[in-house]
XYZ file of C-alpha atoms in Angstrom:
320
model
C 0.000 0.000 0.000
C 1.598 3.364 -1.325
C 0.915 5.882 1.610
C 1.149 8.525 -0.525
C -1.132 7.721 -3.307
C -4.928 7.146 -1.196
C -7.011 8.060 -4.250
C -5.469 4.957 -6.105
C -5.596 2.938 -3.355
C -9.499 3.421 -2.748
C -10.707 3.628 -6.595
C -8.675 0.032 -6.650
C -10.516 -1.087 -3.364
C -13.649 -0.130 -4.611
C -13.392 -1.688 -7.862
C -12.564 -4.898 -5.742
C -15.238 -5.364 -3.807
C -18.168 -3.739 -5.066
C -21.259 -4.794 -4.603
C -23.174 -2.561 -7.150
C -25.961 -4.216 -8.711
C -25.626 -7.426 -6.679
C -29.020 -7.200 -5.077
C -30.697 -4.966 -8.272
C -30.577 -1.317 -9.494
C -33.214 -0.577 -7.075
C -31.165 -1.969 -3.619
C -31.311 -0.345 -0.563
C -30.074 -2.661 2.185
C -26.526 -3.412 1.222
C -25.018 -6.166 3.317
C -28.074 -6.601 5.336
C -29.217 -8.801 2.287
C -27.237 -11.391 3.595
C -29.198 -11.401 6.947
C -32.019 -13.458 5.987
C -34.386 -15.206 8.214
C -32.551 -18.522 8.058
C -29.631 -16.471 10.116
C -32.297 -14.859 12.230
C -33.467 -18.187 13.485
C -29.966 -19.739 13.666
C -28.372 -16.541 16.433
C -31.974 -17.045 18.289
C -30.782 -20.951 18.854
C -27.471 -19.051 20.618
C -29.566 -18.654 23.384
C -28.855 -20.305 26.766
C -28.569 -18.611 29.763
C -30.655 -15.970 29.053
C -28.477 -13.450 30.484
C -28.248 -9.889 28.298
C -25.604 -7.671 27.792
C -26.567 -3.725 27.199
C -24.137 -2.401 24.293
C -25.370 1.031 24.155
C -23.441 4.187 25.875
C -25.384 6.609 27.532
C -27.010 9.525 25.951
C -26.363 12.425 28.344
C -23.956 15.757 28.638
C -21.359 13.753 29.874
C -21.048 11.988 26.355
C -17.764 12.349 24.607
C -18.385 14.611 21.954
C -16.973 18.482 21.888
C -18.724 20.167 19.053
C -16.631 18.662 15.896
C -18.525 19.422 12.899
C -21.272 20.766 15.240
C -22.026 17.119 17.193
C -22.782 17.845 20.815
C -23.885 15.629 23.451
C -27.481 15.339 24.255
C -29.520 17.906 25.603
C -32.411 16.867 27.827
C -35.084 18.828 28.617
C -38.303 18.321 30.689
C -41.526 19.741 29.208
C -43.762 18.457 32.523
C -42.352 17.843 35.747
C -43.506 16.550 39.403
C -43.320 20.166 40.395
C -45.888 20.912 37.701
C -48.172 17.940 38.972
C -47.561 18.660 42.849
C -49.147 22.307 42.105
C -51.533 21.412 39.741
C -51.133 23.718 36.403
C -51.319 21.171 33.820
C -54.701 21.152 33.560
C -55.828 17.490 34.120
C -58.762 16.055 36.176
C -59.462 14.349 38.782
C -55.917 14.574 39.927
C -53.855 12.970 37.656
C -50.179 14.214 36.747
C -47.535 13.425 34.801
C -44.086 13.919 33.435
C -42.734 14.472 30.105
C -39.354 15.475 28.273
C -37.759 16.392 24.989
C -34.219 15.168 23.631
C -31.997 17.911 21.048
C -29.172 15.370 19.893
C -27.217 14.441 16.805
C -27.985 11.410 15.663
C -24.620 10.222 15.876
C -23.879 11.694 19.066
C -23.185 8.468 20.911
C -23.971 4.336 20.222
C -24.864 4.350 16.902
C -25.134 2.954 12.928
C -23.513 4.712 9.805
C -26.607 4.274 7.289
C -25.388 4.028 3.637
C -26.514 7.826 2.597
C -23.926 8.489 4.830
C -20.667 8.965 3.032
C -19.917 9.244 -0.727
C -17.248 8.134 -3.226
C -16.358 11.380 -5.472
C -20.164 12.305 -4.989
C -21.580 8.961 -5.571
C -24.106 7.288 -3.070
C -24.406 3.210 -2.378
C -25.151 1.150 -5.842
C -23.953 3.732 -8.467
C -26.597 6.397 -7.333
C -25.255 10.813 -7.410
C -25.467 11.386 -3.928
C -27.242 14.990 -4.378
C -30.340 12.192 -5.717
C -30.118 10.587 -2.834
C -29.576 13.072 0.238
C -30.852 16.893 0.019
C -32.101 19.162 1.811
C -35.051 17.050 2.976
C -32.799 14.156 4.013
C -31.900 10.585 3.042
C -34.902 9.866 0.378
C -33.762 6.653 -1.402
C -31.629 4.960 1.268
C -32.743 6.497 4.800
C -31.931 4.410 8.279
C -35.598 3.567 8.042
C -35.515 0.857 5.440
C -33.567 -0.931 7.995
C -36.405 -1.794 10.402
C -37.077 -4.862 11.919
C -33.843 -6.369 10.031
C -30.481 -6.236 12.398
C -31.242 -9.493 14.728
C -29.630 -12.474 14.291
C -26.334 -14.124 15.040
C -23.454 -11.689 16.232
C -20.079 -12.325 16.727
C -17.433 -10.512 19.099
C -13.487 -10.502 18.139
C -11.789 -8.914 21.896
C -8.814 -7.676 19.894
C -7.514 -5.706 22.707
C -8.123 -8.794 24.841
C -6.446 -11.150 22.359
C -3.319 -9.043 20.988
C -3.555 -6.021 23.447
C -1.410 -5.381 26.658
C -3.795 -5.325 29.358
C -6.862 -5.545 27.023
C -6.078 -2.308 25.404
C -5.024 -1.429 22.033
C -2.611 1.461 21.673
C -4.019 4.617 19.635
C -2.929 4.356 15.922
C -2.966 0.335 16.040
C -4.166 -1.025 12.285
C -5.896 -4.117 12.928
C -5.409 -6.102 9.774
C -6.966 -9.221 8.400
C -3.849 -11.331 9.814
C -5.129 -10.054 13.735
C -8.490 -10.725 13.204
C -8.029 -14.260 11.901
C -5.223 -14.415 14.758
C -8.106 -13.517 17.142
C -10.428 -15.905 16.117
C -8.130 -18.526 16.560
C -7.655 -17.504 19.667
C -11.187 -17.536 20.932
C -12.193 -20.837 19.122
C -14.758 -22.295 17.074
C -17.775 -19.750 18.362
C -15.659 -16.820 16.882
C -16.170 -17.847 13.405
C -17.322 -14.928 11.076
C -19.562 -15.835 8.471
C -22.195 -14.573 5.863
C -25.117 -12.821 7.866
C -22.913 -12.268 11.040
C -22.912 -8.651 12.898
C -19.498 -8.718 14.138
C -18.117 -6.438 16.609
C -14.874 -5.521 17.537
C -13.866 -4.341 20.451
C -10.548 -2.790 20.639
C -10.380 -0.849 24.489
C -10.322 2.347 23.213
C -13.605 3.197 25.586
C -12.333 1.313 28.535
C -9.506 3.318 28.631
C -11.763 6.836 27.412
C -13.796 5.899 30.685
C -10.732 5.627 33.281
C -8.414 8.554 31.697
C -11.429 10.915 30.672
C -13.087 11.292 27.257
C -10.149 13.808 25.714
C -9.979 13.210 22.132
C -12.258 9.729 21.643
C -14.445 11.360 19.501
C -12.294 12.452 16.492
C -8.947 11.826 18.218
C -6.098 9.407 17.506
C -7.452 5.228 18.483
C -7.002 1.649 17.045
C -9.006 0.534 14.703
C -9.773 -1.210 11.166
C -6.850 -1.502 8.714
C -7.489 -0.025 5.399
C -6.217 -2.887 4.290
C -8.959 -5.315 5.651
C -11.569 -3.874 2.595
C -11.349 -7.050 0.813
C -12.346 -9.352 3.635
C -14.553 -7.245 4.936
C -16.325 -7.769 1.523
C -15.455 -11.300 1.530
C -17.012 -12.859 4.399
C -20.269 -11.275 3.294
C -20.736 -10.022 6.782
C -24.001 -7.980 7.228
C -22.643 -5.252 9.598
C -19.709 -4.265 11.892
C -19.362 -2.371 14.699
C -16.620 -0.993 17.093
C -15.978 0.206 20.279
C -14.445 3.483 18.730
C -16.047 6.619 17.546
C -14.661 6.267 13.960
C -14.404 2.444 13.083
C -11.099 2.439 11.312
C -7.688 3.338 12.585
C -6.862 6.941 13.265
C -4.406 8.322 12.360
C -5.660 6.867 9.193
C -2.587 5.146 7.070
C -2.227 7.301 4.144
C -0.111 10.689 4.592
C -3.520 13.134 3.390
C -6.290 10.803 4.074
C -9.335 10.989 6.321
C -11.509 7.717 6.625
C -10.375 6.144 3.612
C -12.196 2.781 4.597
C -15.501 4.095 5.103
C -15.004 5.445 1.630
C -14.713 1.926 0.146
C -17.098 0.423 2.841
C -20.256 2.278 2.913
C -20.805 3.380 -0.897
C -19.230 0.647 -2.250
C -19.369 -2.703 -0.070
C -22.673 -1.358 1.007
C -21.760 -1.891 4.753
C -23.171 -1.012 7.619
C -20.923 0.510 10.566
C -21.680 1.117 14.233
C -19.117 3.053 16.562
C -18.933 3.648 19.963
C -20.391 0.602 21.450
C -19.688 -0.455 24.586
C -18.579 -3.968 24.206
C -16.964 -4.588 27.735
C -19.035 -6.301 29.824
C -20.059 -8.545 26.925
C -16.210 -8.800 26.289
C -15.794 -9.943 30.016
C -18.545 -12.861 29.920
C -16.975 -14.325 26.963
C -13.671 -14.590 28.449
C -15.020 -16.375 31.110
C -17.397 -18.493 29.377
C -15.056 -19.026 26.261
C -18.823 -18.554 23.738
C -18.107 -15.168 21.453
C -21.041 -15.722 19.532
C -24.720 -14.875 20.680
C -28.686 -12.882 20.062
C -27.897 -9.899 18.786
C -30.567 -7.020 18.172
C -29.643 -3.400 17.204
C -32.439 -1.857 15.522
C -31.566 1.777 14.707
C -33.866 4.420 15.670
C -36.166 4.877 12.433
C -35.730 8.424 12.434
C -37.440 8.824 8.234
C -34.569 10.201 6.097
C -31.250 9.620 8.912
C -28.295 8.760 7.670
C -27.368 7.439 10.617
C -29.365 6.889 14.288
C -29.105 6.139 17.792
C -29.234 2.346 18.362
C -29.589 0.588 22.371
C -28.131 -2.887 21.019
C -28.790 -5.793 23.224
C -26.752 -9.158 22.934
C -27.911 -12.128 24.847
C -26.342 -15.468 25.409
């Protein structure tokens, strides 16, 4: 890979594993295609113990975002209150009160999915389309993180790479995690780490373990480990539906070109069709399956169906 030369690099990525067309002219799912309900009924067989694992951060001002292109952490606001109820001005009768709020947030503010109208090739949108068809003014009209309801549940799969390859469970900042670590990972955690067609994988790298004991600083936007540019291709191969990390940007940062910024989403979400989730908190899951040796389990993470996102909030809930 010529560090120099990232516009080469991607068109040639792109042209590699393109999935234009695969699914029709008209396609607006991507890789969640190969989720069908055969793999739905297969992860709901995972289930033993019935014990869950929440994979969703918070959504509150202490969230790690500092206004990069104008993301801020939630706001929440109450419109009704006990106060309200306790002195009787809402205007109800016979005595009844109640409470009620309001949420200002980006959608991408904390746990969350990358739809595909979210990031462009040279101004072109998932399966060929101009991207100023697609998003406007109005939002995400052809490919919106609404089409994806009722569809991400099935069998996921966690690879611990900080647990696996990292000192103390932690990947450093900057580490590329290439196709040779995760295949070096799932050896390491066995049979039930097998990624196949259909799977949601996630990876979990550290990065927010060590965010929550040092203090957010720069985890949203900042330096962290992450995807290799280099793993495009298998990405594409195993015909994975989605991925998701434990990082706010998915890939490696500093990326690994010399003028670059996210040069895998480029080839992943307009080309591969690929869904992405970031900042998912992956530890406690992390921790079970350490201890119980089974990385694979239930996984549902419906985004919010906010008509026209390009990406939502999403409370993902794995269960084993």
């Amino acid at each position: 890979m010529d560090r120099t030369d990232p516009e080469a690099a991607i068109a040639a990525a792109a042209k590699r594993c393109s999935n234009w067309g695969r699914w029709g002219a008209d396609d607006v799912l991507g890789t969640l295609n190969f989720l069908d309900d055969a793999k739905r009924r297969d992860g709901a067989a995972l289930v033993r113990r019935g014990v869950s694992f929440p994979l969703a951060q918070r959504f509150d001002a202490d969230g790690p975002q500092k206004g990069w292109r104008r993301r801020t952490n939630p706001v929440h606001t109450m419109l009704d209150t006990g106060l309200d109820a306790e002195r009787g001005t809402q205007g109800f009768p016979h005595g009844i009160g109640g409470a009620d709020d309001v949420v200002f947030m980006p959608l991408q503010a904390s746990t969350q999915w990358d739809g595909l109208g979210h990031i462009f090739d040279h101004g072109v949108a998932w399966n060929g389309r101009r991207a100023g068809d697609v998003v406007t003014s109005e939002g995400d009209r052809v490919t919106g993180i609404e089409t994806t309801a009722g569809r991400i549940a099935g069998r996921g799969v966690l690879l611990d790479v900080g647990r696996a390859l990292g000192t103390g469970g932690e990947l450093p900042d900057g580490f590329a995690i290439t196709t040779a670590h995760l295949e070096e990972t799932m050896a390491a955690h066995g049979e039930t780490a097998h990624v196949g067609r259909g799977d949601v994988l996630l990876v979990r790298t550290g990065r927010l373990t060590r965010a929550r004991r040092e203090g957010w600083g720069d985890y949203a936007g900042g330096p962290a480990p992450g995807l290799s540019f280099t793993t495009a291709d298998w990405l594409h191969g195993t015909e994975i539906a989605a991925i998701a990390t434990d990082t706010w940007g998915f890939e490696v940062r500093p990326n690994e070109f010399d003028d670059a910024f996210q040069p895998l989403h480029q080839v992943a979400i307009p080309h591969i069709g690929l869904f992405l989730g970031e900042m998912w908190d992956l530890d406690a899951l992390a921790a079970d399956c350490a201890e119980d040796g089974r990385y694979e389990f239930w996984l549902t993470a419906d985004p919010l169906p906010v008509t026209g996102a390009v990406g939502a909030p999403v409370a993902p809930i794995a269960v084993k």
